[in-house]
Amino acid sequence: MEEGKYAKELDVAVRVVHMACSLCQRVQQKLVSSSDDGHVKSKDDDSPVTVADWSVQATVSLMLSETLVENLSIVAEEDVQTLTKADSEGLLAAVVNTVNECLAEAPKFGLQSPPRALGTSQILEAISRCSSNGGPAGRYWVLDPVDGTLGFVRGDQYAVALALIEDGKVVLGVLGCPNYPLKKELLNYPQNYNQTKSKTSLSTTATWEKGCVMYARRDGGGAWMQPLIHGDRMLEWPNSATQIWVSPIVDPALATVCEPVERANSNHSFTSGLAETVGLSRTQPMRVHSMVKYAAIARGDAEIFMKFARAGYKEKIWDHAAGVIIIEEAGGVVTDAGGRPLDFSRGVFLENLDRGIIACSNAILHEKIVDAVYASWDSSNL
């Protein structure tokens, strides 16, 4: 890794996210190949949470605290309330086992394993210490251990997202996308990843490779992508990294639009009407779970992501921090619907968000979308 500010932090973060992706792949394979849903729980808002969510949070917490010599502050999505209930003994045991399996593989990613397997109390403590509330001052990490858990349990797209915020500004971001194809031609939107072209129709195994980690640091020389490692291979970094850029398309009629899959927290009807106003492609939008939408724009596979939340829903910082900096360092633009930068300094929520979020591959498309929002908003039923 090149030297400079945040170089060490980024080096560790990328390696840890690689570890987390490996963990998630193992858990997802078990989930989709088994009818046992005992390792999937529902939160108070009815969204799912799995063994992978808690296991990734514990692993990232442990590896960051052991590798970076500082008093770590971490904002993350999960807590231990469900895990510590009397009827969750089997779930907790699965988390402990999953974390220890992952930690044992740390040397493959250039990190150090603990000298012995960790106990239940140590892993619960690692999850619980991710309880920072963020804010405008100081340094803290922001983690979404499995962004897009619904896609994860369906065998579809999801992401592991880790960012570092300093004095309210995102200074580095890492986005692991274990099911995202390395070749754009394998994307078959709007169908999910498992319905893409048959592996047997491809000429080489390499062409089929899926899974990548994208990363960037503020003013750190662009955005980069590495393939995930498989089997017994060792992580070679930065030799395996390639730089990524946003798409050069500026004609709305040629642009690919990303939307959230789930309608519960998003106003798809307003987005659809807005797309028509701007003259975006009439083809079906790319609807994909999680921050994979940010990855698609950063890599040039799509040009626009719009999300307009339904009344009462508040965006969380862990759902956007890593993706925003990666798109920006790849040459794109991310703001709220009024054209203002997203404010990550107000705690765990993106407070004072103007109507929604707009991410574009370039300023020309972004300006057209923002202008259309102002023109269309009064007539919407948001």
mmCIF file of C-alpha atoms in Angstrom:
data_model
loop_
_atom_site.group_PDB
_atom_site.id
_atom_site.type_symbol
_atom_site.label_atom_id
_atom_site.label_comp_id
_atom_site.label_asym_id
_atom_site.label_seq_id
_atom_site.Cartn_x
_atom_site.Cartn_y
_atom_site.Cartn_z
ATOM 1 C CA MET A 1 0.000 0.000 0.000
ATOM 2 C CA GLU A 2 1.274 3.489 -0.830
ATOM 3 C CA GLU A 3 2.201 5.699 2.099
ATOM 4 C CA GLY A 4 0.204 8.703 3.201
ATOM 5 C CA LYS A 5 -2.522 9.673 5.621
ATOM 6 C CA TYR A 6 -4.809 6.790 6.570
ATOM 7 C CA ALA A 7 -2.592 4.311 4.678
ATOM 8 C CA LYS A 8 -2.296 1.936 7.621
ATOM 9 C CA GLU A 9 -5.967 2.179 8.491
ATOM 10 C CA LEU A 10 -6.976 1.440 4.904
ATOM 11 C CA ASP A 11 -4.562 -1.492 4.671
ATOM 12 C CA VAL A 12 -6.061 -3.110 7.766
ATOM 13 C CA ALA A 13 -9.639 -2.291 6.765
ATOM 14 C CA VAL A 14 -9.292 -3.911 3.345
ATOM 15 C CA ARG A 15 -7.814 -7.078 4.806
ATOM 16 C CA VAL A 16 -10.532 -7.276 7.468
ATOM 17 C CA VAL A 17 -13.293 -6.846 4.882
ATOM 18 C CA HIS A 18 -11.750 -9.641 2.810
ATOM 19 C CA MET A 19 -11.945 -11.829 5.929
ATOM 20 C CA ALA A 20 -15.557 -10.818 6.503
ATOM 21 C CA CYS A 21 -16.497 -11.657 2.907
ATOM 22 C CA SER A 22 -15.005 -15.124 3.287
ATOM 23 C CA LEU A 23 -17.051 -15.612 6.452
ATOM 24 C CA CYS A 24 -20.234 -14.457 4.737
ATOM 25 C CA GLN A 25 -19.730 -16.771 1.775
ATOM 26 C CA ARG A 26 -19.561 -19.781 4.070
ATOM 27 C CA VAL A 27 -22.636 -18.768 6.031
ATOM 28 C CA GLN A 28 -24.669 -17.906 2.927
ATOM 29 C CA GLN A 29 -23.832 -21.238 1.336
ATOM 30 C CA LYS A 30 -25.186 -23.021 4.413
ATOM 31 C CA LEU A 31 -28.319 -20.878 4.477
ATOM 32 C CA VAL A 32 -29.283 -21.364 0.844
ATOM 33 C CA SER A 33 -28.509 -25.098 0.852
ATOM 34 C CA SER A 34 -30.492 -25.833 4.025
ATOM 35 C CA SER A 35 -34.131 -25.474 4.972
ATOM 36 C CA ASP A 36 -33.147 -24.662 8.549
ATOM 37 C CA ASP A 37 -33.934 -21.010 9.248
ATOM 38 C CA GLY A 38 -33.038 -21.179 12.929
ATOM 39 C CA HIS A 39 -30.002 -18.969 12.330
ATOM 40 C CA VAL A 40 -32.123 -16.159 10.900
ATOM 41 C CA LYS A 41 -33.974 -13.889 13.326
ATOM 42 C CA SER A 42 -36.262 -10.888 12.936
ATOM 43 C CA LYS A 43 -35.534 -7.529 14.530
ATOM 44 C CA ASP A 44 -38.154 -5.209 15.992
ATOM 45 C CA ASP A 45 -38.654 -3.623 12.551
ATOM 46 C CA ASP A 46 -39.145 -7.122 11.017
ATOM 47 C CA SER A 47 -35.887 -6.915 9.075
ATOM 48 C CA PRO A 48 -33.822 -10.120 9.211
ATOM 49 C CA VAL A 49 -30.537 -10.629 11.053
ATOM 50 C CA THR A 50 -28.328 -13.713 10.709
ATOM 51 C CA VAL A 51 -25.318 -15.509 12.140
ATOM 52 C CA ALA A 52 -23.256 -13.607 9.577
ATOM 53 C CA ASP A 53 -24.333 -10.168 10.853
ATOM 54 C CA TRP A 54 -23.157 -10.823 14.410
ATOM 55 C CA SER A 55 -20.115 -12.837 13.330
ATOM 56 C CA VAL A 56 -18.839 -10.148 10.965
ATOM 57 C CA GLN A 57 -19.371 -7.448 13.575
ATOM 58 C CA ALA A 58 -17.417 -9.448 16.148
ATOM 59 C CA THR A 59 -14.621 -10.258 13.685
ATOM 60 C CA VAL A 60 -14.191 -6.673 12.469
ATOM 61 C CA SER A 61 -14.289 -5.347 16.039
ATOM 62 C CA LEU A 62 -11.682 -7.855 17.197
ATOM 63 C CA MET A 63 -9.306 -7.416 14.261
ATOM 64 C CA LEU A 64 -9.422 -3.609 14.302
ATOM 65 C CA SER A 65 -8.809 -3.466 18.039
ATOM 66 C CA GLU A 66 -5.919 -5.941 17.855
ATOM 67 C CA THR A 67 -4.247 -4.422 14.800
ATOM 68 C CA LEU A 68 -4.659 -0.666 15.258
ATOM 69 C CA VAL A 69 -3.072 0.728 18.408
ATOM 70 C CA GLU A 70 -5.720 3.197 19.454
ATOM 71 C CA ASN A 71 -8.887 3.456 21.509
ATOM 72 C CA LEU A 72 -11.336 2.281 18.916
ATOM 73 C CA SER A 73 -14.778 3.759 18.551
ATOM 74 C CA ILE A 74 -17.142 1.828 16.282
ATOM 75 C CA VAL A 75 -20.673 2.601 15.115
ATOM 76 C CA ALA A 76 -22.371 -0.604 13.958
ATOM 77 C CA GLU A 77 -25.825 -1.971 13.367
ATOM 78 C CA GLU A 78 -26.142 -4.997 15.654
ATOM 79 C CA ASP A 79 -26.367 -5.514 19.414
ATOM 80 C CA VAL A 80 -26.351 -8.637 21.588
ATOM 81 C CA GLN A 81 -29.907 -8.538 22.914
ATOM 82 C CA THR A 82 -31.211 -11.351 20.719
ATOM 83 C CA LEU A 83 -28.068 -13.432 21.168
ATOM 84 C CA THR A 84 -28.300 -13.387 24.947
ATOM 85 C CA LYS A 85 -31.918 -14.540 25.180
ATOM 86 C CA ALA A 86 -32.560 -17.929 26.748
ATOM 87 C CA ASP A 87 -33.871 -19.424 23.502
ATOM 88 C CA SER A 88 -30.830 -18.283 21.458
ATOM 89 C CA GLU A 89 -28.260 -20.687 22.863
ATOM 90 C CA GLY A 90 -27.814 -22.514 19.565
ATOM 91 C CA LEU A 91 -27.608 -19.259 17.633
ATOM 92 C CA LEU A 92 -24.955 -17.886 19.967
ATOM 93 C CA ALA A 93 -22.928 -21.088 19.715
ATOM 94 C CA ALA A 94 -23.056 -20.821 15.925
ATOM 95 C CA VAL A 95 -21.783 -17.227 16.076
ATOM 96 C CA VAL A 96 -18.907 -18.200 18.378
ATOM 97 C CA ASN A 97 -17.931 -21.072 16.104
ATOM 98 C CA THR A 98 -18.191 -18.943 12.948
ATOM 99 C CA VAL A 99 -16.037 -16.167 14.398
ATOM 100 C CA ASN A 100 -13.322 -18.568 15.542
ATOM 101 C CA GLU A 101 -13.270 -20.282 12.124
ATOM 102 C CA CYS A 102 -12.788 -16.892 10.490
ATOM 103 C CA LEU A 103 -10.089 -15.733 12.929
ATOM 104 C CA ALA A 104 -8.129 -18.924 12.301
ATOM 105 C CA GLU A 105 -7.856 -17.859 8.637
ATOM 106 C CA ALA A 106 -6.426 -14.416 9.440
ATOM 107 C CA PRO A 107 -2.874 -15.239 8.214
ATOM 108 C CA LYS A 108 -4.280 -15.893 4.733
ATOM 109 C CA PHE A 109 -5.226 -12.215 4.680
ATOM 110 C CA GLY A 110 -1.968 -10.927 6.150
ATOM 111 C CA LEU A 111 -3.310 -10.553 9.678
ATOM 112 C CA GLN A 112 -2.577 -12.360 12.927
ATOM 113 C CA SER A 113 -4.852 -14.955 14.515
ATOM 114 C CA PRO A 114 -5.461 -15.010 18.270
ATOM 115 C CA PRO A 115 -3.242 -17.536 20.088
ATOM 116 C CA ARG A 116 -6.294 -19.598 21.052
ATOM 117 C CA ALA A 117 -9.994 -19.838 20.278
ATOM 118 C CA LEU A 118 -12.077 -17.093 21.847
ATOM 119 C CA GLY A 119 -14.836 -17.775 24.348
ATOM 120 C CA THR A 120 -18.444 -16.672 24.295
ATOM 121 C CA SER A 121 -17.931 -13.703 26.612
ATOM 122 C CA GLN A 122 -15.061 -12.333 24.502
ATOM 123 C CA ILE A 123 -17.137 -12.461 21.329
ATOM 124 C CA LEU A 124 -20.176 -10.876 22.967
ATOM 125 C CA GLU A 125 -17.914 -8.128 24.275
ATOM 126 C CA ALA A 126 -16.509 -7.534 20.775
ATOM 127 C CA ILE A 127 -20.036 -7.119 19.386
ATOM 128 C CA SER A 128 -21.133 -4.904 22.277
ATOM 129 C CA ARG A 129 -18.196 -2.502 22.017
ATOM 130 C CA CYS A 130 -19.535 -1.330 18.631
ATOM 131 C CA SER A 131 -21.860 1.074 20.418
ATOM 132 C CA SER A 132 -20.540 4.519 19.511
ATOM 133 C CA ASN A 133 -23.110 7.126 18.537
ATOM 134 C CA GLY A 134 -20.800 8.916 16.102
ATOM 135 C CA GLY A 135 -20.984 12.697 15.987
ATOM 136 C CA PRO A 136 -19.069 15.750 14.735
ATOM 137 C CA ALA A 137 -15.784 15.238 16.589
ATOM 138 C CA GLY A 138 -13.121 12.564 16.843
ATOM 139 C CA ARG A 139 -12.464 9.399 14.896
ATOM 140 C CA TYR A 140 -14.784 6.422 14.641
ATOM 141 C CA TRP A 141 -15.374 3.458 12.368
ATOM 142 C CA VAL A 142 -18.784 2.793 10.805
ATOM 143 C CA LEU A 143 -19.747 -0.802 10.019
ATOM 144 C CA ASP A 144 -22.667 -2.491 8.345
ATOM 145 C CA PRO A 145 -21.713 -6.143 8.806
ATOM 146 C CA VAL A 146 -24.163 -7.452 6.205
ATOM 147 C CA ASP A 147 -25.842 -4.704 4.215
ATOM 148 C CA GLY A 148 -28.802 -6.212 2.419
ATOM 149 C CA THR A 149 -29.508 -9.099 4.781
ATOM 150 C CA LEU A 150 -32.700 -9.935 2.907
ATOM 151 C CA GLY A 151 -30.675 -10.435 -0.265
ATOM 152 C CA PHE A 152 -28.136 -12.409 1.734
ATOM 153 C CA VAL A 153 -30.670 -14.946 3.008
ATOM 154 C CA ARG A 154 -32.096 -15.307 -0.517
ATOM 155 C CA GLY A 155 -28.681 -16.123 -1.969
ATOM 156 C CA ASP A 156 -28.609 -12.776 -3.765
ATOM 157 C CA GLN A 157 -26.501 -9.612 -3.557
ATOM 158 C CA TYR A 158 -25.293 -8.082 -0.301
ATOM 159 C CA ALA A 159 -22.296 -6.109 0.941
ATOM 160 C CA VAL A 160 -19.918 -5.734 3.867
ATOM 161 C CA ALA A 161 -19.365 -2.014 4.426
ATOM 162 C CA LEU A 162 -16.675 -0.404 6.579
ATOM 163 C CA ALA A 163 -15.779 3.284 6.706
ATOM 164 C CA LEU A 164 -13.679 5.597 8.850
ATOM 165 C CA ILE A 165 -15.071 8.996 9.825
ATOM 166 C CA GLU A 166 -12.945 11.769 11.275
ATOM 167 C CA ASP A 167 -14.489 14.973 12.597
ATOM 168 C CA GLY A 168 -17.720 14.221 10.774
ATOM 169 C CA LYS A 169 -16.131 13.508 7.366
ATOM 170 C CA VAL A 170 -15.752 10.104 5.722
ATOM 171 C CA VAL A 171 -12.018 9.639 5.113
ATOM 172 C CA LEU A 172 -11.906 6.053 3.854
ATOM 173 C CA GLY A 173 -14.336 3.367 2.791
ATOM 174 C CA VAL A 174 -14.188 -0.334 1.987
ATOM 175 C CA LEU A 175 -17.020 -2.238 0.329
ATOM 176 C CA GLY A 176 -16.992 -6.020 0.031
ATOM 177 C CA CYS A 177 -19.422 -7.465 -2.538
ATOM 178 C CA PRO A 178 -19.074 -11.275 -2.412
ATOM 179 C CA ASN A 179 -21.655 -12.045 -5.133
ATOM 180 C CA TYR A 180 -20.897 -9.194 -7.503
ATOM 181 C CA PRO A 181 -19.559 -10.510 -10.845
ATOM 182 C CA LEU A 182 -16.146 -9.242 -11.897
ATOM 183 C CA LYS A 183 -17.345 -8.981 -15.495
ATOM 184 C CA LYS A 184 -20.114 -6.539 -16.349
ATOM 185 C CA GLU A 185 -21.487 -8.829 -19.048
ATOM 186 C CA LEU A 186 -22.511 -11.329 -16.377
ATOM 187 C CA LEU A 187 -24.960 -8.864 -14.898
ATOM 188 C CA ASN A 188 -28.502 -9.668 -15.952
ATOM 189 C CA TYR A 189 -30.666 -6.994 -14.384
ATOM 190 C CA PRO A 190 -33.261 -6.893 -12.995
ATOM 191 C CA GLN A 191 -33.037 -10.618 -12.252
ATOM 192 C CA ASN A 192 -30.927 -11.631 -9.300
ATOM 193 C CA TYR A 193 -27.364 -12.830 -9.481
ATOM 194 C CA ASN A 194 -28.262 -16.513 -9.361
ATOM 195 C CA GLN A 195 -30.214 -16.119 -12.598
ATOM 196 C CA THR A 196 -27.294 -14.780 -14.640
ATOM 197 C CA LYS A 197 -25.769 -16.659 -17.535
ATOM 198 C CA SER A 198 -24.966 -20.300 -16.996
ATOM 199 C CA LYS A 199 -21.432 -20.991 -15.912
ATOM 200 C CA THR A 200 -21.203 -23.747 -18.505
ATOM 201 C CA SER A 201 -21.775 -21.243 -21.308
ATOM 202 C CA LEU A 202 -18.620 -19.326 -20.470
ATOM 203 C CA SER A 203 -15.316 -20.051 -22.121
ATOM 204 C CA THR A 204 -13.109 -19.924 -19.026
ATOM 205 C CA THR A 205 -13.533 -20.346 -15.312
ATOM 206 C CA ALA A 206 -11.789 -17.013 -14.749
ATOM 207 C CA THR A 207 -14.546 -15.227 -16.662
ATOM 208 C CA TRP A 208 -17.078 -16.446 -14.107
ATOM 209 C CA GLU A 209 -15.206 -15.159 -11.079
ATOM 210 C CA LYS A 210 -17.433 -13.309 -8.666
ATOM 211 C CA GLY A 211 -16.776 -11.258 -5.601
ATOM 212 C CA CYS A 212 -14.703 -8.141 -5.083
ATOM 213 C CA VAL A 213 -13.594 -5.584 -2.531
ATOM 214 C CA MET A 214 -13.653 -1.907 -3.510
ATOM 215 C CA TYR A 215 -11.925 0.784 -1.502
ATOM 216 C CA ALA A 216 -10.883 4.428 -1.465
ATOM 217 C CA ARG A 217 -9.507 7.050 0.878
ATOM 218 C CA ARG A 218 -10.140 10.766 0.721
ATOM 219 C CA ASP A 219 -7.805 12.342 -1.849
ATOM 220 C CA GLY A 220 -5.899 9.079 -1.876
ATOM 221 C CA GLY A 221 -5.508 8.423 -5.571
ATOM 222 C CA GLY A 222 -8.861 7.183 -6.794
ATOM 223 C CA ALA A 223 -10.973 4.096 -6.129
ATOM 224 C CA TRP A 224 -9.686 0.548 -6.456
ATOM 225 C CA MET A 225 -11.028 -2.990 -6.746
ATOM 226 C CA GLN A 226 -9.585 -6.369 -5.818
ATOM 227 C CA PRO A 227 -11.040 -9.805 -6.562
ATOM 228 C CA LEU A 228 -11.882 -11.970 -3.580
ATOM 229 C CA ILE A 229 -9.484 -14.826 -2.940
ATOM 230 C CA HIS A 230 -10.708 -18.404 -3.047
ATOM 231 C CA GLY A 231 -9.513 -21.697 -1.629
ATOM 232 C CA ASP A 232 -6.048 -21.659 -0.068
ATOM 233 C CA ARG A 233 -4.774 -18.652 -1.999
ATOM 234 C CA MET A 234 -3.157 -15.823 -0.047
ATOM 235 C CA LEU A 235 -4.238 -12.210 -0.363
ATOM 236 C CA GLU A 236 -1.750 -10.310 -2.516
ATOM 237 C CA TRP A 237 -2.191 -6.631 -2.100
ATOM 238 C CA PRO A 238 -1.873 -4.114 -3.641
ATOM 239 C CA ASN A 239 -0.627 -6.177 -6.583
ATOM 240 C CA SER A 240 -4.090 -7.615 -7.254
ATOM 241 C CA ALA A 241 -5.853 -4.231 -7.284
ATOM 242 C CA THR A 242 -7.092 -2.403 -10.372
ATOM 243 C CA GLN A 243 -8.331 1.169 -10.467
ATOM 244 C CA ILE A 244 -12.008 1.756 -11.207
ATOM 245 C CA TRP A 245 -13.777 4.753 -12.721
ATOM 246 C CA VAL A 246 -17.354 5.820 -13.156
ATOM 247 C CA SER A 247 -19.077 5.617 -16.530
ATOM 248 C CA PRO A 248 -18.592 8.492 -19.013
ATOM 249 C CA ILE A 249 -22.244 8.374 -20.131
ATOM 250 C CA VAL A 250 -23.980 11.761 -19.866
ATOM 251 C CA ASP A 251 -27.097 11.072 -21.977
ATOM 252 C CA PRO A 252 -29.985 10.161 -19.638
ATOM 253 C CA ALA A 253 -31.500 7.916 -22.307
ATOM 254 C CA LEU A 254 -28.413 5.688 -22.152
ATOM 255 C CA ALA A 255 -28.063 5.657 -18.372
ATOM 256 C CA THR A 256 -28.738 2.647 -16.141
ATOM 257 C CA VAL A 257 -30.681 3.527 -13.000
ATOM 258 C CA CYS A 258 -30.325 1.685 -9.673
ATOM 259 C CA GLU A 259 -33.162 1.351 -7.201
ATOM 260 C CA PRO A 260 -33.616 -0.449 -3.874
ATOM 261 C CA VAL A 261 -35.308 -3.846 -4.201
ATOM 262 C CA GLU A 262 -37.628 -3.465 -1.248
ATOM 263 C CA ARG A 263 -40.491 -1.019 -1.378
ATOM 264 C CA ALA A 264 -40.957 -0.770 2.394
ATOM 265 C CA ASN A 265 -38.633 2.206 2.868
ATOM 266 C CA SER A 266 -38.507 3.644 -0.644
ATOM 267 C CA ASN A 267 -40.926 5.496 -2.895
ATOM 268 C CA HIS A 268 -40.517 3.639 -6.180
ATOM 269 C CA SER A 269 -43.434 5.450 -7.807
ATOM 270 C CA PHE A 270 -41.831 8.872 -7.364
ATOM 271 C CA THR A 271 -38.513 7.530 -8.618
ATOM 272 C CA SER A 272 -40.238 6.068 -11.671
ATOM 273 C CA GLY A 273 -41.990 9.344 -12.443
ATOM 274 C CA LEU A 274 -38.785 11.277 -11.987
ATOM 275 C CA ALA A 275 -36.949 8.940 -14.355
ATOM 276 C CA GLU A 276 -39.555 9.594 -17.017
ATOM 277 C CA THR A 277 -39.301 13.355 -16.506
ATOM 278 C CA VAL A 278 -35.538 13.308 -16.978
ATOM 279 C CA GLY A 279 -35.740 11.047 -20.029
ATOM 280 C CA LEU A 280 -33.982 8.087 -18.499
ATOM 281 C CA SER A 281 -34.050 4.750 -20.236
ATOM 282 C CA ARG A 282 -37.452 3.103 -20.378
ATOM 283 C CA THR A 283 -35.913 -0.261 -19.638
ATOM 284 C CA GLN A 284 -36.387 -1.895 -16.244
ATOM 285 C CA PRO A 285 -34.196 -0.254 -13.586
ATOM 286 C CA MET A 286 -31.407 -2.189 -11.893
ATOM 287 C CA ARG A 287 -32.965 -3.209 -8.591
ATOM 288 C CA VAL A 288 -30.408 -4.734 -6.291
ATOM 289 C CA HIS A 289 -30.025 -5.202 -2.566
ATOM 290 C CA SER A 290 -27.587 -3.197 -0.471
ATOM 291 C CA MET A 291 -24.667 -0.889 -1.222
ATOM 292 C CA VAL A 292 -23.903 -2.992 -4.283
ATOM 293 C CA LYS A 293 -25.709 -0.105 -6.015
ATOM 294 C CA TYR A 294 -22.834 2.181 -5.018
ATOM 295 C CA ALA A 295 -20.352 -0.413 -6.274
ATOM 296 C CA ALA A 296 -22.132 -0.589 -9.629
ATOM 297 C CA ILE A 297 -21.831 3.159 -10.155
ATOM 298 C CA ALA A 298 -18.217 3.323 -8.969
ATOM 299 C CA ARG A 299 -17.220 0.579 -11.401
ATOM 300 C CA GLY A 300 -19.086 2.076 -14.341
ATOM 301 C CA ASP A 301 -21.794 -0.605 -14.534
ATOM 302 C CA ALA A 302 -24.570 1.908 -13.809
ATOM 303 C CA GLU A 303 -24.883 5.673 -13.815
ATOM 304 C CA ILE A 304 -27.614 6.717 -11.367
ATOM 305 C CA PHE A 305 -28.908 5.671 -7.950
ATOM 306 C CA MET A 306 -31.901 7.472 -6.480
ATOM 307 C CA LYS A 307 -33.583 6.763 -3.184
ATOM 308 C CA PHE A 308 -36.501 8.744 -1.832
ATOM 309 C CA ALA A 309 -37.520 7.442 1.557
ATOM 310 C CA ARG A 310 -41.104 7.131 2.641
ATOM 311 C CA ALA A 311 -42.330 9.426 5.386
ATOM 312 C CA GLY A 312 -40.946 8.531 8.785
ATOM 313 C CA TYR A 313 -37.926 6.565 7.580
ATOM 314 C CA LYS A 314 -34.474 7.888 8.518
ATOM 315 C CA GLU A 315 -31.334 6.849 6.659
ATOM 316 C CA LYS A 316 -28.499 5.398 8.758
ATOM 317 C CA ILE A 317 -24.884 6.382 8.205
ATOM 318 C CA TRP A 318 -23.688 2.760 7.920
ATOM 319 C CA ASP A 319 -25.912 2.265 4.863
ATOM 320 C CA HIS A 320 -24.047 4.929 2.869
ATOM 321 C CA ALA A 321 -20.660 6.009 4.278
ATOM 322 C CA ALA A 322 -18.392 3.506 2.513
ATOM 323 C CA GLY A 323 -20.255 3.695 -0.790
ATOM 324 C CA VAL A 324 -20.253 7.483 -0.930
ATOM 325 C CA ILE A 325 -16.493 7.926 -0.689
ATOM 326 C CA ILE A 326 -15.826 5.143 -3.201
ATOM 327 C CA ILE A 327 -18.105 6.732 -5.806
ATOM 328 C CA GLU A 328 -16.615 10.172 -5.192
ATOM 329 C CA GLU A 329 -13.036 8.951 -5.494
ATOM 330 C CA ALA A 330 -14.010 7.084 -8.684
ATOM 331 C CA GLY A 331 -15.166 10.389 -10.160
ATOM 332 C CA GLY A 332 -18.854 10.447 -9.281
ATOM 333 C CA VAL A 333 -21.149 12.697 -7.255
ATOM 334 C CA VAL A 334 -23.329 11.866 -4.223
ATOM 335 C CA THR A 335 -25.622 14.389 -2.515
ATOM 336 C CA ASP A 336 -29.077 14.657 -1.059
ATOM 337 C CA ALA A 337 -31.913 15.546 -3.438
ATOM 338 C CA GLY A 338 -31.259 19.237 -2.895
ATOM 339 C CA GLY A 339 -27.689 18.913 -4.112
ATOM 340 C CA ARG A 340 -26.052 19.149 -0.679
ATOM 341 C CA PRO A 341 -23.317 16.767 0.524
ATOM 342 C CA LEU A 342 -24.515 14.076 2.910
ATOM 343 C CA ASP A 343 -23.882 15.013 6.538
ATOM 344 C CA PHE A 344 -22.271 12.174 8.505
ATOM 345 C CA SER A 345 -21.589 14.313 11.573
ATOM 346 C CA ARG A 346 -24.989 14.163 13.254
ATOM 347 C CA GLY A 347 -24.922 10.719 14.862
ATOM 348 C CA VAL A 348 -26.178 7.401 13.547
ATOM 349 C CA PHE A 349 -28.718 9.002 11.199
ATOM 350 C CA LEU A 350 -28.276 11.218 8.148
ATOM 351 C CA GLU A 351 -30.091 14.139 9.723
ATOM 352 C CA ASN A 352 -31.460 17.083 7.713
ATOM 353 C CA LEU A 353 -31.531 14.990 4.561
ATOM 354 C CA ASP A 354 -33.280 16.933 1.822
ATOM 355 C CA ARG A 355 -35.917 14.520 0.474
ATOM 356 C CA GLY A 356 -33.622 11.719 -0.633
ATOM 357 C CA ILE A 357 -30.240 10.611 -1.942
ATOM 358 C CA ILE A 358 -28.893 10.956 -5.486
ATOM 359 C CA ALA A 359 -25.684 9.281 -6.644
ATOM 360 C CA CYS A 360 -24.507 9.837 -10.205
ATOM 361 C CA SER A 361 -21.502 8.957 -12.308
ATOM 362 C CA ASN A 362 -20.925 12.591 -13.256
ATOM 363 C CA ALA A 363 -21.994 16.150 -12.526
ATOM 364 C CA ILE A 364 -23.973 16.534 -15.767
ATOM 365 C CA LEU A 365 -26.403 13.726 -14.965
ATOM 366 C CA HIS A 366 -26.516 14.795 -11.329
ATOM 367 C CA GLU A 367 -27.575 18.332 -12.179
ATOM 368 C CA LYS A 368 -30.362 17.053 -14.422
ATOM 369 C CA ILE A 369 -31.697 14.787 -11.682
ATOM 370 C CA VAL A 370 -31.607 17.506 -9.004
ATOM 371 C CA ASP A 371 -33.360 19.981 -11.324
ATOM 372 C CA ALA A 372 -36.043 17.384 -12.050
ATOM 373 C CA VAL A 373 -36.575 16.772 -8.332
ATOM 374 C CA TYR A 374 -37.304 20.451 -7.770
ATOM 375 C CA ALA A 375 -39.651 20.500 -10.756
ATOM 376 C CA SER A 376 -41.517 17.326 -9.799
ATOM 377 C CA TRP A 377 -41.658 17.434 -6.020
ATOM 378 C CA ASP A 378 -44.762 19.569 -5.552
ATOM 379 C CA SER A 379 -46.837 17.232 -7.690
ATOM 380 C CA SER A 380 -45.621 14.054 -5.952
ATOM 381 C CA ASN A 381 -47.520 12.164 -3.296
ATOM 382 C CA LEU A 382 -44.539 11.524 -1.013
#
